[in-house]
Amino acid sequence: MKFRLEWLGQYLPGELPDLATVRRRLTDVGFIVEGTEGEGGDAVLDVELTANRPDGMNHRGLAREAACALGREFRDVAAPAPAEGPVAAASLATVTIEEPALCSRYSARVVEGVRVREASAAVQGRLQALGMNPISSPVDATNHVLWDLGQPLHAFDLDTLSKGADGLPAIVVRRARAGETLVTLDGVERTLSPEHLVIADAERPVALAGVMGGLHTAITPSTTRVLLESAHFSATAVRKTARLHGMHTDASHRFERGTDPATTVEGLNRVTALLVADCGGTVARGVIDTLAREIPPKVVKLRHARLVSFLGMDVPFARCVEILTALAFGVAEVEPGVLSVTVPSWRIDVDQECDLIEEVIRVVGYGALPEALPPPFNPTWSEPILAREDRARDLLAAAGFVEACSYSFVSADENAPFVSAVEGSAPVISNALGEPFTTMRSTPVIGLLRAARHNVRRGLSDLALFEVGRSYALVAGHPVESRRAAVLLHGRRGTHWAAESRPADFYDGSGAVAALFAGFGAASPELRPATIPFLAPGRSAEVVADGVVVGWVGVLSGALATAWDLGEAVVADVDVAAIPVPPPPSNVEMPSRFPGSDVDLTVTHPLTMAWKTLESAVRNGAPAELLRVDAKYLWRGAGVADGFVKTTLTVAFGSQERSLGRDEINRWRDEAARRLLLVPDTAVDGIA
């Protein structure tokens, strides 16, 4: 953005500052001067301005910063009140604000008897230095004030505004009505909607608020009566209107970032003075100043001790006061070392204490900050669910799974089979990027299926994938997110590097779920046979903990596996937050110094028999020395009848107090075998 040195100098009393010094000091305080053109007062500075500093996008605002940076006096140039005629402005036009949230203030003046001419040479010279072509005095005057004060203005031909019921030309700030159109000054007809804030007369829109005026009400050589507009619009409203129409103007550039609500009348007075000086005319008495909403000043507390601690260096208290005062902040010491700072209306970027600290250090100079490493940060608390998710990732990675990261957005077709995986309906994206991203997923398994298909199509079919992510649902109209741990197994699975691999099956999936629970120190979940639409019948189960269903595991249904171009795939999904993690132990039990002993029992039983049935038979009536019961092998095939399976159980015994004798271990083993024989349809085939 370009600025003329002579123009800046009008706010800096005394000799015009040196160009090189201005360039260096403005850059030091955050207004980077990328280059300069010309010399002396005619020199032009090209300044890079960040979006949070709209107050610097005009000569007065940048001059205020230059004065503070250079240690010079800043002197505002007051706008003289124009000589007014006897006719009141309020008797010539009316202003109504229907959207106070989007327009807090609208000020207007009326000038009659105007003869449109060129602007003065001084105004034209300044605008040309900034790269603009002069048009006419009314237009050039509004542009001059915009670059001088940062207040966008607009001039209407008063005689082209439709009259209201009172017979006066009307200005109405409102939302556009659906289907309304407006031909803007660039000659483009634009279709409007209620999303657009417009300036209208009594019948139709005449300008896009804060963006561009309409062609029908523009100033022409035959214009004799002018209504000058100076308003404060919502940055969000102007940004939305400009984006929807693909427009960008000098006015919208400032309104989108925020303008000073207190400058509307001052801007009017300045532009009126320029207009009358060039075009003559009589200024109607008074300003039509409609204030729809007060914007109270911001007051922020600054603690000197906090500033010193934050910066890691001492800036004297008096120096802090001096800097803030030079930047036009209102400063009052409310208690020793504490300032109550009133923020100027044009500084929309200052809201909290750290903003004031930044104001001080940028003027002192970032180079003055001491070179020191920051102190170590050791958080004393973290979100428990995040720790659970990290633990789940560690456990599944340790079990041989590879982590996948997938989008939460899926297509409606991909998600449809899994809608029953969560309670509620699937959320649909209103502004989706495209068809594959229209729906929030019901389970992370969908992302794993995408990854599996991608790998299988490229020849890698032996897969063990997991993702710790989220599922989404709408329950009674409210969005609900669940933290999930999902796994997918496809192809062959090896249990040991030296063992022959075998196809992954239901038990690999259920084992991964059990390992996840065990890694959290939770009791093994119950796997309850269930009919789940997207899983194969007879090879699926609900994961139940403390009587609550917290997930599911099983073989993907044949139809779905085919749709995903996969063979048989095992999938599982568990709610990480629902795993019943026990409290940490209050003491630690030392491992026994006496060796234990393991025995194996091979049992033939119906395939439909639950693991709990076998485990309970071994544990009921067992001695206190029984430590654990695990499933070691499963066998179906030769020698096993259809509908049955051989399971080898490992039963471990041990004691903290003594070594166990072989005779008592054999006795306990035989008693366990007899209890297993009491289970219906069960036979004990081997003891080791």
XYZ file of C-alpha atoms in Angstrom, residues 77-486:
410
model
C -5.265 18.344 11.432
C -8.766 19.295 12.496
C -11.427 19.397 9.802
C -13.116 22.819 9.787
C -16.887 22.688 10.093
C -18.262 23.750 6.686
C -20.330 26.890 6.406
C -23.965 25.813 6.432
C -27.057 27.249 4.790
C -30.460 27.813 6.406
C -32.139 24.625 5.122
C -31.833 21.662 7.488
C -30.396 18.467 6.047
C -33.082 16.478 7.859
C -35.710 18.244 5.709
C -34.022 17.088 2.491
C -33.484 13.349 3.117
C -34.088 10.598 5.679
C -31.881 7.757 6.925
C -33.178 4.502 8.443
C -31.093 1.586 9.734
C -33.021 -1.696 9.746
C -29.995 -3.845 10.609
C -28.283 -2.297 13.660
C -26.091 -5.371 14.140
C -24.612 -4.833 10.661
C -24.547 -1.030 10.585
C -23.965 0.750 13.880
C -23.943 4.290 12.470
C -24.872 6.075 9.249
C -24.039 9.760 8.827
C -25.003 11.918 5.854
C -24.699 15.505 4.636
C -26.496 17.221 1.779
C -24.899 19.811 -0.541
C -27.112 21.717 -3.008
C -26.228 23.928 -5.956
C -23.170 21.884 -6.905
C -21.452 22.256 -10.280
C -19.371 19.129 -10.863
C -15.790 20.055 -11.783
C -12.321 18.581 -11.487
C -10.713 18.346 -8.090
C -7.993 20.790 -7.100
C -4.442 20.215 -8.319
C -3.325 19.365 -4.785
C -5.935 16.600 -4.412
C -5.259 15.250 -7.898
C -1.499 15.265 -7.278
C -1.825 13.250 -4.083
C -4.119 10.651 -5.667
C -1.911 10.331 -8.755
C 1.100 9.733 -6.508
C -0.743 6.727 -5.104
C -1.508 5.381 -8.587
C -5.122 6.595 -8.984
C -6.614 8.496 -11.904
C -8.657 11.595 -10.970
C -12.339 11.392 -11.994
C -14.273 14.370 -10.643
C -14.228 16.468 -7.513
C -17.006 14.548 -5.653
C -15.387 11.170 -6.355
C -11.830 12.407 -5.805
C -12.831 14.068 -2.544
C -14.186 10.766 -1.153
C -11.017 8.947 -2.258
C -8.841 11.644 -0.689
C -10.592 11.314 2.686
C -10.375 7.519 2.506
C -6.592 7.702 2.103
C -6.315 10.522 4.609
C -8.425 9.184 7.512
C -9.260 5.614 6.494
C -13.003 6.360 6.382
C -14.664 5.152 3.159
C -17.368 7.493 1.839
C -19.796 7.548 -1.069
C -21.586 10.321 -2.959
C -25.163 9.887 -4.254
C -26.987 12.087 -6.707
C -29.784 13.110 -4.334
C -32.281 13.676 -7.160
C -32.056 10.005 -8.252
C -33.096 8.590 -4.852
C -36.736 7.471 -4.636
C -38.864 9.211 -2.053
C -40.541 7.639 0.926
C -44.049 8.176 2.295
C -42.974 11.528 3.753
C -42.011 12.815 0.314
C -38.266 12.914 1.106
C -35.505 10.985 -0.663
C -34.875 7.952 1.526
C -31.776 6.013 2.550
C -32.501 2.610 4.105
C -29.765 0.257 5.366
C -31.242 -3.238 5.093
C -30.713 -6.743 3.818
C -31.444 -7.278 0.166
C -34.605 -9.099 -0.741
C -34.416 -12.309 -2.726
C -34.297 -11.624 -6.451
C -33.462 -7.907 -6.245
C -30.822 -6.675 -8.677
C -28.369 -3.803 -8.737
C -26.144 -2.468 -11.512
C -22.964 -1.376 -9.737
C -20.590 1.378 -10.828
C -18.543 -1.133 -12.842
C -21.572 -1.718 -15.100
C -22.268 -5.265 -13.875
C -25.810 -6.290 -12.974
C -25.743 -8.249 -9.726
C -28.477 -10.491 -8.353
C -28.929 -10.044 -4.613
C -30.116 -12.199 -1.725
C -30.794 -11.659 2.001
C -27.122 -12.470 2.653
C -26.182 -9.063 1.204
C -26.312 -5.817 3.172
C -27.389 -2.988 0.880
C -28.098 0.721 0.893
C -31.546 1.210 -0.605
C -33.832 4.096 -1.324
C -37.589 3.837 -0.822
C -37.925 1.341 -3.699
C -34.726 -0.527 -4.590
C -31.071 -1.099 -3.654
C -28.737 1.713 -4.687
C -25.407 0.408 -3.330
C -23.719 -2.692 -1.933
C -22.967 -1.535 1.616
C -19.258 -0.979 2.109
C -18.328 -2.361 -1.313
C -19.545 -0.305 -4.292
C -22.274 2.160 -5.223
C -24.935 1.732 -7.868
C -24.712 3.153 -11.372
C -28.243 4.610 -11.314
C -27.479 7.002 -8.432
C -23.897 7.865 -9.400
C -22.608 11.441 -9.673
C -22.730 12.745 -13.244
C -21.762 16.082 -14.839
C -25.415 17.167 -14.525
C -25.637 16.471 -10.789
C -26.555 19.516 -8.707
C -27.557 17.986 -5.359
C -25.298 15.515 -3.572
C -25.919 13.278 -0.562
C -22.645 12.270 1.061
C -22.570 8.981 2.973
C -20.195 8.085 5.827
C -21.050 4.908 7.749
C -19.720 2.150 9.976
C -20.540 -1.337 8.675
C -19.925 -4.766 10.172
C -16.682 -6.249 8.865
C -18.348 -9.660 8.526
C -21.269 -8.292 6.508
C -19.021 -6.450 4.055
C -16.645 -9.408 3.736
C -19.521 -11.768 2.935
C -21.005 -9.432 0.319
C -17.652 -8.819 -1.355
C -16.747 -12.528 -1.427
C -20.119 -13.628 -2.775
C -19.751 -11.231 -5.715
C -16.007 -11.699 -6.197
C -15.407 -7.985 -5.616
C -12.589 -6.071 -3.959
C -12.478 -2.288 -3.620
C -10.521 0.213 -1.552
C -13.620 0.642 0.610
C -14.273 -3.081 1.126
C -10.573 -3.647 1.865
C -10.908 -1.393 4.899
C -14.429 -2.302 6.012
C -13.561 -6.013 5.896
C -10.765 -5.395 8.388
C -12.591 -2.885 10.567
C -13.011 0.877 10.528
C -13.282 3.492 13.251
C -16.949 3.966 14.248
C -16.143 7.426 15.633
C -14.833 8.889 12.356
C -18.023 9.048 10.298
C -18.883 12.696 10.993
C -15.264 13.849 10.814
C -14.930 12.193 7.425
C -18.124 13.917 6.254
C -16.831 17.331 7.280
C -13.560 16.819 5.430
C -15.133 15.610 2.221
C -17.740 18.385 2.339
C -15.009 21.012 2.651
C -13.156 19.599 -0.359
C -16.347 19.323 -2.430
C -17.506 22.884 -1.740
C -14.012 24.288 -2.377
C -13.970 22.749 -5.854
C -17.627 22.677 -6.905
C -19.279 25.377 -4.837
C -22.779 24.862 -3.522
C -24.601 25.314 -0.234
C -24.209 22.859 2.632
C -27.486 21.961 4.300
C -27.603 22.685 8.015
C -26.629 19.823 10.275
C -25.688 16.195 9.829
C -28.216 13.384 9.455
C -26.459 11.198 12.015
C -28.328 7.960 12.745
C -26.758 5.985 15.597
C -28.279 2.495 15.734
C -25.926 0.955 18.253
C -23.362 2.307 20.718
C -19.903 0.703 20.558
C -18.395 1.293 24.007
C -14.646 1.883 24.342
C -12.508 -1.065 25.410
C -10.631 -0.824 28.705
C -7.739 -3.239 29.292
C -5.601 -3.697 32.412
C -1.811 -3.788 32.028
C 0.329 -5.070 34.885
C 3.924 -3.915 34.694
C 5.113 -7.032 36.544
C 3.348 -9.211 33.979
C 4.965 -7.274 31.126
C 8.440 -7.777 32.619
C 7.771 -11.476 33.191
C 6.319 -11.968 29.713
C 9.190 -10.225 27.904
C 11.977 -11.492 30.114
C 13.400 -7.972 30.341
C 12.688 -4.793 32.253
C 11.010 -1.910 30.458
C 10.679 1.011 32.919
C 7.133 1.728 33.979
C 7.405 5.362 32.875
C 8.569 4.240 29.423
C 5.511 2.004 29.063
C 3.255 4.957 29.886
C 5.137 7.159 27.414
C 4.758 4.658 24.554
C 1.064 4.002 25.111
C 0.326 7.710 25.438
C 2.189 8.443 22.187
C -0.004 5.837 20.467
C -3.126 7.675 21.730
C -4.116 5.134 24.375
C -5.777 6.593 27.448
C -3.587 5.667 30.415
C -4.380 5.855 34.124
C -2.501 4.203 37.005
C -5.171 2.525 39.145
C -2.739 0.981 41.637
C 1.046 0.799 41.910
C 2.425 -0.810 38.767
C -1.022 -1.368 37.204
C -2.465 0.675 34.353
C -6.044 0.984 33.197
C -5.704 1.519 29.446
C -8.545 2.887 27.315
C -8.166 1.647 23.750
C -8.720 4.210 20.954
C -11.752 3.509 18.811
C -9.593 2.899 15.724
C -7.464 0.154 17.355
C -9.726 -2.829 16.736
C -6.758 -5.222 17.155
C -6.237 -4.508 20.877
C -8.419 -6.583 23.206
C -6.275 -7.979 26.004
C -3.173 -7.475 28.091
C -0.804 -9.295 25.758
C -1.805 -6.882 22.963
C -0.629 -3.953 25.085
C 2.621 -5.765 25.852
C 3.137 -6.134 22.108
C 2.577 -2.403 21.632
C 5.339 -1.644 24.112
C 7.939 -4.092 22.844
C 7.511 -3.282 19.161
C 8.293 0.378 19.888
C 11.153 -0.482 22.251
C 12.433 -2.858 19.572
C 12.347 -6.621 19.273
C 16.127 -6.536 19.005
C 16.282 -5.494 22.661
C 14.783 -8.794 23.806
C 17.377 -10.925 25.648
C 18.646 -14.041 23.927
C 17.626 -16.858 26.243
C 16.096 -20.274 25.937
C 12.498 -20.440 27.105
C 11.916 -22.198 30.418
C 10.911 -25.849 30.119
C 7.196 -26.452 30.014
C 5.953 -29.409 31.990
C 2.172 -29.542 31.866
C 0.660 -30.728 35.097
C -2.577 -31.884 33.516
C -3.776 -33.118 30.162
C -7.141 -34.166 28.796
C -7.677 -37.754 30.029
C -9.314 -38.909 26.793
C -6.237 -37.831 24.814
C -4.065 -39.975 27.064
C -6.446 -42.881 26.431
C -6.180 -42.411 22.688
C -2.382 -42.350 22.852
C -2.410 -45.497 24.987
C -4.694 -47.248 22.489
C -2.305 -46.356 19.653
C 0.666 -47.742 21.598
C -1.157 -50.974 22.420
C -2.349 -51.667 18.884
C 1.029 -50.807 17.380
C 2.672 -53.169 19.874
C 0.243 -55.887 18.767
C 1.585 -55.645 15.221
C -0.967 -53.312 13.660
C 0.006 -50.406 11.410
C -1.657 -47.053 12.063
C -3.733 -45.416 9.335
C -5.064 -41.860 9.263
C -8.144 -41.258 7.154
C -10.663 -38.497 6.473
C -13.723 -38.132 8.675
C -15.634 -37.248 5.489
C -16.934 -40.186 3.435
C -19.487 -40.665 0.699
C -23.101 -41.424 1.529
C -22.844 -44.819 -0.200
C -19.758 -45.798 1.788
C -21.372 -44.815 5.068
C -24.854 -46.260 4.470
C -24.065 -49.890 5.494
C -22.539 -48.701 8.786
C -25.236 -46.266 9.931
C -26.407 -48.792 12.543
C -22.909 -48.758 14.098
C -23.857 -45.661 16.088
C -27.012 -44.312 17.635
C -28.668 -41.598 15.541
C -28.297 -40.561 11.917
C -25.242 -39.630 9.887
C -24.478 -35.875 9.667
C -24.496 -34.520 6.097
C -22.075 -31.738 5.101
C -23.873 -28.679 3.746
C -20.809 -27.334 1.876
C -19.134 -30.595 0.890
C -16.009 -30.503 -1.260
C -17.442 -33.214 -3.513
C -19.260 -36.543 -3.619
C -16.629 -38.567 -1.684
C -16.862 -36.071 1.183
C -20.568 -35.508 1.773
C -21.117 -37.392 5.042
C -19.463 -37.620 8.457
C -18.489 -41.238 9.013
C -20.247 -43.572 11.432
C -17.063 -45.558 12.106
C -13.328 -45.227 11.341
C -13.540 -48.730 9.818
C -14.642 -47.027 6.558
C -11.270 -45.312 6.301
C -9.506 -48.636 6.982
C -11.514 -50.274 4.209
C -10.386 -47.525 1.837
C -6.772 -48.110 2.831
C -7.143 -51.903 2.515
C -8.649 -51.637 -0.967
C -5.845 -49.314 -2.056
C -3.211 -51.812 -0.859
C -4.912 -54.954 -2.128
C -5.273 -53.480 -5.615
C -1.501 -52.985 -5.603
C -0.677 -56.519 -4.542
C -0.290 -56.113 -0.780
C -3.046 -58.249 0.720
C -1.703 -59.236 4.158
C -2.817 -56.273 6.240
C -3.209 -55.418 9.907
C -4.401 -51.797 10.179
C -5.781 -49.655 12.971
C -7.022 -46.107 13.440
C -7.828 -44.263 16.622
C -10.302 -41.639 15.441
C -13.851 -40.444 15.785
C -17.295 -41.433 14.676
C -20.119 -38.940 14.216
C -23.887 -38.974 14.583
C -26.888 -36.705 14.983
C -28.963 -37.647 18.026
C -32.191 -35.672 18.479
C -30.742 -33.024 16.191
C -27.534 -32.608 18.229
C -24.099 -33.687 16.967
C -22.361 -36.433 18.946
C -18.719 -37.487 18.566
C -17.287 -40.755 19.879
C -13.615 -41.623 20.293
C -13.096 -44.996 18.613
C -10.342 -47.545 18.146
C -10.878 -49.502 14.918
